[in-house]
Tab-separated table of C-alpha atoms in Angstrom:
chain	number	residue	atom	x	y	z
A	1	UNK	CA	47.918	66.667	180.942
A	2	UNK	CA	48.135	67.125	177.897
A	3	UNK	CA	48.666	70.610	177.668
A	4	UNK	CA	52.143	69.733	179.421
A	5	UNK	CA	52.587	66.507	175.975
A	6	UNK	CA	51.340	69.714	173.637
A	7	UNK	CA	54.041	71.566	174.973
A	8	UNK	CA	56.715	69.032	175.031
A	9	UNK	CA	55.934	68.541	171.661
A	10	UNK	CA	56.213	71.997	169.835
A	11	UNK	CA	59.663	72.527	172.626
A	12	UNK	CA	61.095	68.971	170.342
A	13	UNK	CA	59.818	69.858	166.919
A	14	UNK	CA	60.928	74.185	167.543
A	15	UNK	CA	64.790	72.802	168.645
A	16	UNK	CA	66.264	70.886	165.822
A	17	UNK	CA	64.623	74.055	163.798
A	18	UNK	CA	66.666	76.066	165.912
A	19	UNK	CA	70.345	74.747	165.711
A	20	UNK	CA	69.775	74.030	161.868
A	21	UNK	CA	69.627	78.944	162.122
A	22	UNK	CA	72.498	78.919	164.208
A	23	UNK	CA	74.476	77.075	161.551
A	24	UNK	CA	76.356	79.659	159.459
A	25	UNK	CA	75.650	79.039	156.340
A	26	UNK	CA	78.619	78.710	153.235
A	27	UNK	CA	78.073	80.942	150.025
A	28	UNK	CA	79.195	78.365	147.202
A	29	UNK	CA	79.697	81.046	145.370
A	30	UNK	CA	83.470	82.101	146.770
A	31	UNK	CA	85.143	82.960	143.110
A	32	UNK	CA	82.345	85.451	142.233
A	33	UNK	CA	83.521	89.180	142.078
A	34	UNK	CA	81.038	89.817	145.321
A	35	UNK	CA	83.488	87.235	147.945
A	36	UNK	CA	86.561	88.640	149.817
A	37	UNK	CA	88.666	86.079	150.064
A	38	UNK	CA	91.382	85.787	151.544
A	39	UNK	CA	89.956	87.737	154.465
A	40	UNK	CA	90.566	91.827	153.876
A	41	UNK	CA	93.226	92.299	156.933
A	42	UNK	CA	94.701	89.262	155.413
A	43	UNK	CA	94.639	90.514	152.055
A	44	UNK	CA	95.657	93.403	153.190
A	45	UNK	CA	99.041	92.913	154.911
A	46	UNK	CA	99.416	90.531	151.885
A	47	UNK	CA	99.456	93.211	150.106
A	48	UNK	CA	101.912	95.204	152.173
A	49	UNK	CA	104.316	92.532	152.726
A	50	UNK	CA	103.976	91.538	148.856
A	51	UNK	CA	105.064	95.085	148.261
A	52	UNK	CA	107.911	94.531	150.464
A	53	UNK	CA	109.529	91.567	148.347
A	54	UNK	CA	108.642	93.515	144.994
A	55	UNK	CA	111.343	96.564	146.240
A	56	UNK	CA	113.838	94.750	148.034
A	57	UNK	CA	115.379	93.129	144.919
A	58	UNK	CA	115.901	97.148	143.388
A	59	UNK	CA	117.456	98.305	146.407
A	60	UNK	CA	119.898	95.863	146.080
A	61	UNK	CA	120.390	95.927	142.387
A	62	UNK	CA	121.081	99.265	143.103
A	63	UNK	CA	123.869	99.200	145.303
A	64	UNK	CA	125.636	95.984	142.731
A	65	UNK	CA	125.240	98.610	140.524
A	66	UNK	CA	127.526	100.715	143.274
A	67	UNK	CA	129.428	98.037	143.540
A	68	UNK	CA	130.802	97.341	140.614
A	69	UNK	CA	130.779	100.914	139.492
A	70	UNK	CA	132.976	100.957	142.368
A	71	UNK	CA	135.766	98.018	141.298
A	72	UNK	CA	135.517	100.047	137.363
A	73	UNK	CA	136.736	102.385	139.017
A	74	UNK	CA	139.495	101.310	141.111
A	75	UNK	CA	140.980	99.064	138.115
A	76	UNK	CA	140.948	101.699	136.758
A	77	UNK	CA	142.888	103.905	139.031
A	78	UNK	CA	145.053	100.868	139.746
A	79	UNK	CA	145.809	100.647	135.344
A	80	UNK	CA	147.057	104.396	136.083
A	81	UNK	CA	149.336	103.452	139.116
A	82	UNK	CA	151.188	101.292	137.485
A	83	UNK	CA	152.427	102.900	134.608
A	84	UNK	CA	153.256	105.718	136.609
A	85	UNK	CA	155.207	103.222	138.540
A	86	UNK	CA	156.426	101.662	134.629
A	87	UNK	CA	157.928	105.798	134.069
A	88	UNK	CA	158.906	106.326	137.578
A	89	UNK	CA	161.094	102.500	137.264
A	90	UNK	CA	162.013	103.922	133.904
A	91	UNK	CA	162.858	107.393	135.319
A	92	UNK	CA	165.395	105.717	137.577
A	93	UNK	CA	166.650	102.872	135.233
A	94	UNK	CA	167.556	105.797	132.877
A	95	UNK	CA	169.213	107.964	135.641
A	96	UNK	CA	170.997	105.025	137.118
A	97	UNK	CA	172.873	104.174	133.840
A	98	UNK	CA	173.393	107.917	133.443
A	99	UNK	CA	175.967	108.233	136.836
A	100	UNK	CA	177.169	104.722	135.806
A	101	UNK	CA	178.303	106.382	131.844
A	102	UNK	CA	179.376	109.373	133.902
A	103	UNK	CA	181.308	107.351	136.565
A	104	UNK	CA	183.309	105.356	134.160
A	105	UNK	CA	183.913	108.816	132.545
A	106	UNK	CA	185.120	110.065	135.232
A	107	UNK	CA	187.516	106.939	136.146
A	108	UNK	CA	189.336	107.008	132.007
A	109	UNK	CA	190.079	110.208	133.449
A	110	UNK	CA	189.462	114.277	133.002
A	111	UNK	CA	192.603	115.142	131.652
A	112	UNK	CA	192.226	117.424	128.397
A	113	UNK	CA	192.032	115.439	124.840
A	114	UNK	CA	195.408	116.458	123.309
A	115	UNK	CA	194.376	120.114	121.702
A	116	UNK	CA	194.128	119.976	117.918
A	117	UNK	CA	196.614	121.960	115.510
A	118	UNK	CA	193.391	124.321	115.255
A	119	UNK	CA	190.864	124.196	117.672
A	120	UNK	CA	188.886	127.263	115.172
A	121	UNK	CA	185.180	125.788	113.723
A	122	UNK	CA	186.952	126.339	109.915
A	123	UNK	CA	185.866	122.304	109.396
A	124	UNK	CA	182.837	122.803	110.233
A	125	UNK	CA	180.681	120.039	113.197
A	126	UNK	CA	176.684	119.521	113.144
A	127	UNK	CA	173.957	121.730	114.385
A	128	UNK	CA	171.585	120.247	117.621
A	129	UNK	CA	169.400	118.588	115.255
A	130	UNK	CA	172.674	116.914	113.622
A	131	UNK	CA	172.553	118.763	110.375
A	132	UNK	CA	175.823	119.289	109.592
A	133	UNK	CA	177.278	123.181	109.673
A	134	UNK	CA	178.632	124.828	106.077
A	135	UNK	CA	182.384	125.633	107.589
A	136	UNK	CA	182.037	129.227	106.581
A	137	UNK	CA	179.440	130.302	108.344
A	138	UNK	CA	179.620	127.488	111.418
A	139	UNK	CA	183.194	129.864	112.144
A	140	UNK	CA	181.703	133.505	111.780
A	141	UNK	CA	178.765	131.949	114.028
A	142	UNK	CA	179.841	129.773	116.358
A	143	UNK	CA	183.199	130.594	116.896
A	144	UNK	CA	184.909	131.069	120.342
A	145	UNK	CA	184.359	134.622	122.330
A	146	UNK	CA	188.113	136.324	122.811
A	147	UNK	CA	189.412	135.409	126.620
A	148	UNK	CA	189.926	138.468	128.212
A	149	UNK	CA	193.158	137.318	129.852
A	150	UNK	CA	195.672	136.337	128.357
A	151	UNK	CA	196.817	132.259	128.135
A	152	UNK	CA	197.589	131.453	131.439
A	153	UNK	CA	197.407	127.116	131.573
A	154	UNK	CA	198.955	126.605	135.086
A	155	UNK	CA	196.130	128.830	135.816
A	156	UNK	CA	193.274	127.054	133.234
A	157	UNK	CA	193.751	123.834	134.666
A	158	UNK	CA	193.496	124.760	137.722
A	159	UNK	CA	189.948	126.418	136.871
A	160	UNK	CA	189.503	123.108	135.015
A	161	UNK	CA	190.431	120.818	137.717
A	162	UNK	CA	188.544	122.184	140.205
A	163	UNK	CA	185.489	122.158	138.117
A	164	UNK	CA	186.185	118.388	137.565
A	165	UNK	CA	186.130	117.752	141.033
A	166	UNK	CA	182.798	118.687	141.685
A	167	UNK	CA	181.523	115.991	138.446
A	168	UNK	CA	183.271	113.704	140.957
A	169	UNK	CA	181.794	115.147	144.214
A	170	UNK	CA	178.753	114.867	141.825
A	171	UNK	CA	177.711	118.304	142.733
A	172	UNK	CA	176.557	118.965	138.982
A	173	UNK	CA	174.440	121.898	139.621
A	174	UNK	CA	177.860	123.967	141.023
A	175	UNK	CA	180.572	121.851	138.176
A	176	UNK	CA	177.111	123.155	135.665
A	177	UNK	CA	178.471	126.907	136.856
A	178	UNK	CA	181.521	125.950	137.020
A	179	UNK	CA	182.298	124.228	133.467
A	180	UNK	CA	179.842	126.949	131.839
A	181	UNK	CA	182.669	130.144	133.998
A	182	UNK	CA	185.626	128.031	132.225
A	183	UNK	CA	183.913	128.752	129.216
A	184	UNK	CA	183.732	132.452	129.507
A	185	UNK	CA	186.576	133.113	130.519
A	186	UNK	CA	189.517	130.133	128.788
A	187	UNK	CA	187.400	129.469	125.108
A	188	UNK	CA	190.128	129.256	123.585
A	189	UNK	CA	191.932	126.852	126.490
A	190	UNK	CA	193.440	124.193	125.787
A	191	UNK	CA	190.818	123.115	128.091
A	192	UNK	CA	188.377	124.548	126.184
A	193	UNK	CA	187.169	121.359	124.594
A	194	UNK	CA	187.399	119.067	126.936
A	195	UNK	CA	184.806	121.616	129.550
A	196	UNK	CA	182.332	121.334	126.770
A	197	UNK	CA	181.861	117.860	126.630
A	198	UNK	CA	182.085	117.766	129.813
A	199	UNK	CA	179.448	120.337	130.343
A	200	UNK	CA	177.196	118.691	128.078
A	201	UNK	CA	178.109	115.452	130.412
A	202	UNK	CA	176.724	116.779	133.584
A	203	UNK	CA	173.330	118.253	132.244
A	204	UNK	CA	172.735	115.489	131.133
A	205	UNK	CA	173.168	113.462	134.715
A	206	UNK	CA	170.917	116.876	135.922
A	207	UNK	CA	168.519	115.291	134.320
A	208	UNK	CA	168.826	118.450	131.309
A	209	UNK	CA	167.771	117.548	127.940
A	210	UNK	CA	168.032	120.536	126.483
A	211	UNK	CA	171.773	121.901	128.071
A	212	UNK	CA	173.288	119.211	127.306
A	213	UNK	CA	172.396	119.045	123.776
A	214	UNK	CA	173.390	122.114	123.568
A	215	UNK	CA	176.781	121.350	125.220
A	216	UNK	CA	177.230	118.513	122.956
A	217	UNK	CA	176.362	119.969	119.675
A	218	UNK	CA	179.140	122.908	120.399
A	219	UNK	CA	181.982	120.290	120.850
A	220	UNK	CA	181.041	119.531	117.008
A	221	UNK	CA	180.570	123.054	115.934
A	222	UNK	CA	183.613	125.809	118.243
A	223	UNK	CA	185.958	122.231	118.583
A	224	UNK	CA	185.902	120.079	115.660
A	225	UNK	CA	189.250	118.386	115.001
A	226	UNK	CA	188.910	117.513	119.248
A	227	UNK	CA	189.373	114.046	119.674
A	228	UNK	CA	186.227	113.777	122.207
A	229	UNK	CA	183.913	115.124	118.835
A	230	UNK	CA	183.408	110.919	118.562
A	231	UNK	CA	181.666	110.841	122.166
A	232	UNK	CA	179.937	114.525	122.125
A	233	UNK	CA	178.032	113.267	118.784
A	234	UNK	CA	177.065	109.440	119.818
A	235	UNK	CA	175.465	111.761	123.020
A	236	UNK	CA	173.401	113.941	120.877
A	237	UNK	CA	171.688	111.311	119.382
A	238	UNK	CA	171.762	109.637	122.910
A	239	UNK	CA	169.841	112.823	124.375
A	240	UNK	CA	167.807	113.346	120.856
A	241	UNK	CA	166.617	109.978	121.371
A	242	UNK	CA	165.354	110.787	125.077
A	243	UNK	CA	163.612	113.807	123.140
A	244	UNK	CA	161.724	111.526	121.510
A	245	UNK	CA	163.493	113.340	117.729
A	246	UNK	CA	164.281	109.759	116.366
A	247	UNK	CA	163.844	110.956	112.995
A	248	UNK	CA	167.659	112.843	113.962
A	249	UNK	CA	168.732	109.913	115.500
A	250	UNK	CA	169.994	107.911	112.780
A	251	UNK	CA	171.702	110.339	110.886
A	252	UNK	CA	173.630	111.161	113.557
A	253	UNK	CA	174.818	107.710	114.439
A	254	UNK	CA	175.523	107.840	110.315
A	255	UNK	CA	177.099	110.253	110.959
A	256	UNK	CA	179.803	109.493	113.598
A	257	UNK	CA	180.568	105.285	111.640
A	258	UNK	CA	181.046	107.574	108.143
A	259	UNK	CA	183.323	110.122	109.803
A	260	UNK	CA	184.761	108.104	112.881
A	261	UNK	CA	185.824	104.966	112.061
A	262	UNK	CA	187.730	103.037	114.778
A	263	UNK	CA	186.781	104.798	117.291
A	264	UNK	CA	184.185	103.486	120.439
A	265	UNK	CA	181.915	106.172	119.593
A	266	UNK	CA	181.957	104.517	116.340
A	267	UNK	CA	181.271	101.056	116.979
A	268	UNK	CA	178.248	101.562	120.167
A	269	UNK	CA	176.788	103.780	116.949
A	270	UNK	CA	176.698	100.798	115.124
A	271	UNK	CA	175.681	98.849	117.451
A	272	UNK	CA	172.528	101.486	117.841
A	273	UNK	CA	171.919	101.666	114.403
A	274	UNK	CA	171.195	98.163	113.792
A	275	UNK	CA	168.659	98.324	116.557
A	276	UNK	CA	167.028	100.539	115.306
């Protein structure tokens, strides 16, 4: 009996000690170098998540920069397109103005102006640059070639009218060829001054500024007394302006105003001089 009581007493004393040994011991030095909190598994996942969060803004930044570069390039290309569209529109407007001007001149009549008593270049004129040509030298260098055929006014008129009809038909390539052929065949014809002027007009309508300038300049060089000289000089100034030779434009316009007062070409030249 005593043995049982002693055993119960020992058991009662040891149970609390066993329970205390089962409770985990918490180390209060969690901030020490030897501690690891949070657990290693959680720490690894957290490091991975932190790395992803750091990399994401970098990728987004690169994408933003690429988009910004694309927008800048698109803006630059749009600017180029707008400039080209403006240039094309200006060219179309100039071409339309040339056609309207040509139509008005055609409407005025293609019949040649009254020929001067002397169509030679004895009085001189201006060259393509607007500089006066000395009478003697100009006559020697720019005199029309002698026709290989005897003069036949009726035949010359048929030839001239055929070339002029090509202008009315807006066939400027063939008209240019026809007037050039006419001038080679009948350089001394009463229609030659007009043919030389209209050669400049059709070349201008074609957009051949160099050919137009040469043709207009030859009117005053080869036919200085012809009624088309003021108009040809004014058109020559317009060609030089289109070519960008602004230094020559003013001199030609001043010559038209000074030498051919009262003409429509002089009035237009005076207006253009005021705009310069």
